[in-house]
């Protein structure tokens, strides 16, 4: 699955330009014009990286960054602060609040894209790796092939995307709603129990004989890729 990037920027032209260039690089992109709008998006799905404007209507980017760093689910989410404030004191303040990087407007789009890629690579190598390996399961993103203990596993497109998404963050529990939004997409309207059907198909395909089931069902919550299996 493509890394999900959230743009929090009230300048419509800049937000549109960033979305266009990020989507051209293959990223999944969401955009918000204010802190309140960003909070709504993040309730549905925590992004893999946030591009955050300092000066926003209502809550400032600095205050949003501070709040997100105090929440367990967003404490480690990479944040790049975007601002016209280029003074050293302001850069230090932004980084001290919890931003991982800082760019001054106007900035070079190719440079920003390079910073995004580098930060994603450092924060979660699984997001940019060409292949994912966990235990005896290997997933090749270039060929879209999956194997277990050297045996090729035949998956449908949805089961492949589901496995890829779960393998990116072993141990993280995803609700059915989050999986629907990330694997099926926001514009697809299907019942949440559809996730159960496809998880069942995925389990049937990858679990043969006495193979350990790497997909953990969390009662009342959803599913996760077993972290113990991934580190075995």
Short mmCIF file of C-alpha atoms in Angstrom, two decimals:
data_model
loop_
_atom_site.label_atom_id
_atom_site.label_comp_id
_atom_site.label_asym_id
_atom_site.label_seq_id
_atom_site.Cartn_x
_atom_site.Cartn_y
_atom_site.Cartn_z
CA UNK A 1 0.00 0.00 0.00
CA UNK A 2 1.15 3.54 -0.73
CA UNK A 3 2.21 5.66 2.26
CA UNK A 4 -0.53 8.05 3.40
CA UNK A 5 0.44 11.70 3.68
CA UNK A 6 -1.74 14.37 5.32
CA UNK A 7 -1.31 17.99 4.16
CA UNK A 8 -2.49 20.57 6.70
CA UNK A 9 -2.32 23.87 4.80
CA UNK A 10 -4.82 26.73 4.45
CA UNK A 11 -3.30 28.15 1.25
CA UNK A 12 -5.44 26.36 -1.35
CA UNK A 13 -3.01 26.81 -4.26
CA UNK A 14 -0.07 25.46 -2.28
CA UNK A 15 -2.09 22.53 -0.93
CA UNK A 16 -3.23 21.67 -4.47
CA UNK A 17 0.33 21.82 -5.81
CA UNK A 18 1.60 19.59 -3.01
CA UNK A 19 -1.22 17.07 -3.52
CA UNK A 20 -0.53 16.92 -7.27
CA UNK A 21 3.20 16.29 -6.83
CA UNK A 22 2.80 13.78 -4.00
CA UNK A 23 0.15 11.80 -5.87
CA UNK A 24 2.42 11.81 -8.94
CA UNK A 25 5.02 10.09 -6.73
CA UNK A 26 2.49 7.41 -5.83
CA UNK A 27 1.49 8.58 -2.35
CA UNK A 28 -2.01 8.49 -0.97
CA UNK A 29 -2.86 12.08 0.00
CA UNK A 30 -5.42 13.74 2.28
CA UNK A 31 -5.68 17.49 2.84
CA UNK A 32 -7.08 19.74 5.57
CA UNK A 33 -7.34 23.52 5.77
CA UNK A 34 -7.50 23.72 9.56
CA UNK A 35 -6.61 21.85 12.71
CA UNK A 36 -10.23 20.82 13.27
CA UNK A 37 -10.47 19.33 9.79
CA UNK A 38 -7.14 17.53 10.29
CA UNK A 39 -8.40 16.05 13.57
CA UNK A 40 -11.44 14.58 11.79
CA UNK A 41 -9.25 12.93 9.16
CA UNK A 42 -6.92 11.52 11.78
CA UNK A 43 -9.78 9.97 13.73
CA UNK A 44 -10.42 7.78 10.68
CA UNK A 45 -6.79 6.98 9.86
CA UNK A 46 -3.47 8.12 11.30
CA UNK A 47 -1.29 9.10 8.31
CA UNK A 48 2.26 7.89 7.75
CA UNK A 49 3.55 11.48 7.55
CA UNK A 50 2.15 14.99 8.07
CA UNK A 51 3.04 18.19 6.20
CA UNK A 52 2.00 20.86 8.67
CA UNK A 53 1.72 24.61 8.10
CA UNK A 54 2.75 26.78 11.05
CA UNK A 55 0.15 29.53 10.52
CA UNK A 56 -3.37 28.07 10.43
CA UNK A 57 -6.81 29.50 11.21
CA UNK A 58 -7.76 28.55 14.75
CA UNK A 59 -5.15 26.28 16.28
CA UNK A 60 -1.63 26.99 15.05
CA UNK A 61 0.57 24.29 13.55
CA UNK A 62 2.84 24.50 16.58
CA UNK A 63 -0.06 23.78 18.95
CA UNK A 64 -1.29 20.91 16.76
CA UNK A 65 2.20 19.42 16.71
CA UNK A 66 2.45 19.68 20.49
CA UNK A 67 -0.94 17.99 20.98
CA UNK A 68 -0.20 15.17 18.52
CA UNK A 69 3.06 14.42 20.27
CA UNK A 70 1.20 13.86 23.56
CA UNK A 71 -1.13 11.25 22.04
CA UNK A 72 0.06 7.66 21.91
CA UNK A 73 -1.29 6.97 18.41
CA UNK A 74 0.44 10.03 16.87
CA UNK A 75 3.50 10.38 19.10
CA UNK A 76 5.80 8.86 16.46
CA UNK A 77 4.10 10.09 13.29
CA UNK A 78 6.69 12.03 11.23
CA UNK A 79 5.90 15.74 10.90
CA UNK A 80 7.46 18.23 8.49
CA UNK A 81 6.71 21.83 9.47
CA UNK A 82 6.13 24.31 6.62
CA UNK A 83 6.41 28.03 7.35
CA UNK A 84 7.53 31.42 6.13
CA UNK A 85 9.36 31.88 9.44
CA UNK A 86 13.00 31.29 8.58
CA UNK A 87 14.74 32.68 11.65
CA UNK A 88 16.92 30.25 13.56
CA UNK A 89 14.96 30.83 16.77
CA UNK A 90 11.71 29.85 15.04
CA UNK A 91 13.26 26.74 13.47
CA UNK A 92 14.51 25.66 16.88
CA UNK A 93 11.07 26.26 18.38
CA UNK A 94 9.39 24.14 15.71
CA UNK A 95 11.82 21.26 16.11
CA UNK A 96 11.66 21.47 19.91
CA UNK A 97 7.87 21.18 19.78
CA UNK A 98 8.19 17.83 18.05
CA UNK A 99 8.55 18.45 14.31
CA UNK A 100 10.98 16.05 12.62
CA UNK A 101 11.94 18.46 9.84
CA UNK A 102 11.39 22.08 8.89
CA UNK A 103 11.10 23.78 5.48
CA UNK A 104 10.87 27.51 4.82
CA UNK A 105 8.47 28.92 2.24
CA UNK A 106 8.96 29.31 -0.65
CA UNK A 107 10.62 25.92 -0.88
CA UNK A 108 11.77 23.62 -3.66
CA UNK A 109 9.17 20.91 -4.36
CA UNK A 110 11.82 18.32 -5.44
CA UNK A 111 13.69 18.99 -2.19
CA UNK A 112 10.51 18.58 -0.14
CA UNK A 113 9.73 15.30 -1.92
CA UNK A 114 13.25 14.09 -1.13
CA UNK A 115 12.78 15.03 2.53
CA UNK A 116 9.44 13.18 2.63
CA UNK A 117 11.00 10.04 1.17
CA UNK A 118 14.00 10.18 3.51
CA UNK A 119 11.83 10.71 6.59
CA UNK A 120 9.51 7.85 5.66
CA UNK A 121 12.51 5.60 5.09
CA UNK A 122 13.91 6.43 8.53
CA UNK A 123 10.64 6.28 10.45
CA UNK A 124 9.18 3.13 8.88
CA UNK A 125 11.42 1.27 6.40
CA UNK A 126 8.53 -1.09 5.57
CA UNK A 127 6.67 1.73 3.81
CA UNK A 128 9.35 2.26 1.15
CA UNK A 129 10.93 -1.20 1.00
CA UNK A 130 10.62 -3.12 -2.28
CA UNK A 131 9.81 -6.28 -0.35
CA UNK A 132 8.40 -7.19 3.06
CA UNK A 133 9.49 -10.22 5.09
CA UNK A 134 7.95 -11.48 8.29
CA UNK A 135 8.76 -14.92 9.63
CA UNK A 136 8.58 -17.26 6.64
CA UNK A 137 6.32 -14.96 4.59
CA UNK A 138 7.80 -12.83 1.82
CA UNK A 139 5.90 -10.20 -0.17
CA UNK A 140 7.49 -8.69 -3.30
CA UNK A 141 6.01 -5.31 -4.17
CA UNK A 142 7.53 -5.19 -7.65
CA UNK A 143 6.15 -8.51 -8.88
CA UNK A 144 3.13 -8.59 -6.51
CA UNK A 145 4.08 -12.13 -5.52
CA UNK A 146 3.80 -13.70 -2.08
CA UNK A 147 5.56 -16.81 -0.85
CA UNK A 148 5.67 -18.76 2.40
CA UNK A 149 8.58 -21.08 3.21
CA UNK A 150 9.54 -20.86 -0.45
CA UNK A 151 6.08 -21.90 -1.68
CA UNK A 152 4.23 -19.40 -3.85
CA UNK A 153 0.95 -18.20 -2.36
CA UNK A 154 -1.75 -17.23 -4.85
CA UNK A 155 -3.77 -14.24 -3.65
CA UNK A 156 -6.49 -12.15 -5.23
CA UNK A 157 -5.85 -8.38 -5.57
CA UNK A 158 -7.79 -7.50 -2.42
CA UNK A 159 -6.15 -10.20 -0.30
CA UNK A 160 -2.73 -9.05 -1.54
CA UNK A 161 -3.41 -5.41 -0.58
CA UNK A 162 -4.79 -6.52 2.79
CA UNK A 163 -1.70 -8.61 3.59
CA UNK A 164 0.64 -5.83 2.44
CA UNK A 165 -1.13 -3.26 4.62
CA UNK A 166 -1.05 -5.46 7.73
CA UNK A 167 2.62 -6.42 7.20
CA UNK A 168 3.69 -2.77 7.07
CA UNK A 169 3.01 -2.30 10.79
CA UNK A 170 3.21 -5.60 12.70
CA UNK A 171 1.43 -5.46 16.04
CA UNK A 172 -0.73 -2.48 15.15
CA UNK A 173 -4.45 -3.19 15.48
CA UNK A 174 -6.68 -1.90 12.69
CA UNK A 175 -10.45 -1.63 12.98
CA UNK A 176 -12.61 -2.95 10.14
CA UNK A 177 -13.44 0.65 9.22
CA UNK A 178 -9.75 1.58 8.98
CA UNK A 179 -9.03 -1.44 6.79
CA UNK A 180 -11.96 -0.61 4.52
CA UNK A 181 -10.74 2.97 4.07
CA UNK A 182 -7.11 2.00 3.48
CA UNK A 183 -7.47 -1.19 1.43
CA UNK A 184 -10.77 -0.63 -0.39
CA UNK A 185 -10.71 3.20 -0.43
CA UNK A 186 -12.95 5.96 0.95
CA UNK A 187 -15.17 6.01 -2.14
CA UNK A 188 -16.16 2.35 -1.94
CA UNK A 189 -19.30 1.65 0.07
CA UNK A 190 -19.32 -1.92 1.36
CA UNK A 191 -20.31 -3.53 4.64
CA UNK A 192 -17.62 -3.79 7.32
CA UNK A 193 -18.15 -7.56 7.45
CA UNK A 194 -16.64 -7.67 3.96
CA UNK A 195 -13.30 -7.37 5.77
CA UNK A 196 -14.00 -10.60 7.67
CA UNK A 197 -14.70 -12.44 4.41
CA UNK A 198 -11.43 -11.35 2.83
CA UNK A 199 -9.41 -11.99 5.99
CA UNK A 200 -10.85 -15.52 5.92
CA UNK A 201 -9.76 -15.96 2.30
CA UNK A 202 -6.30 -14.60 3.10
CA UNK A 203 -5.91 -16.98 6.04
CA UNK A 204 -6.98 -19.94 3.92
CA UNK A 205 -4.39 -19.05 1.27
CA UNK A 206 -1.38 -18.48 3.53
CA UNK A 207 -2.04 -21.08 6.23
CA UNK A 208 -1.40 -24.62 5.04
CA UNK A 209 -1.00 -27.67 7.24
CA UNK A 210 0.36 -26.69 10.63
CA UNK A 211 1.53 -23.25 9.57
CA UNK A 212 1.10 -20.64 12.27
CA UNK A 213 -1.61 -18.05 11.56
CA UNK A 214 0.13 -14.63 11.46
CA UNK A 215 -3.13 -12.65 11.48
CA UNK A 216 -4.44 -11.91 14.94
CA UNK A 217 -8.11 -11.22 15.59
CA UNK A 218 -8.64 -8.68 18.37
CA UNK A 219 -12.14 -9.17 19.74
CA UNK A 220 -14.21 -6.01 19.57
CA UNK A 221 -11.42 -4.15 17.76
CA UNK A 222 -10.23 -5.64 14.48
CA UNK A 223 -7.13 -7.33 13.08
CA UNK A 224 -3.35 -7.09 13.25
CA UNK A 225 -0.33 -8.86 11.86
CA UNK A 226 1.13 -10.77 14.82
CA UNK A 227 4.20 -8.88 16.02
CA UNK A 228 5.67 -12.05 17.59
CA UNK A 229 5.37 -13.85 14.26
CA UNK A 230 7.11 -10.96 12.47
CA UNK A 231 10.09 -11.08 14.85
CA UNK A 232 10.34 -14.84 15.03
#
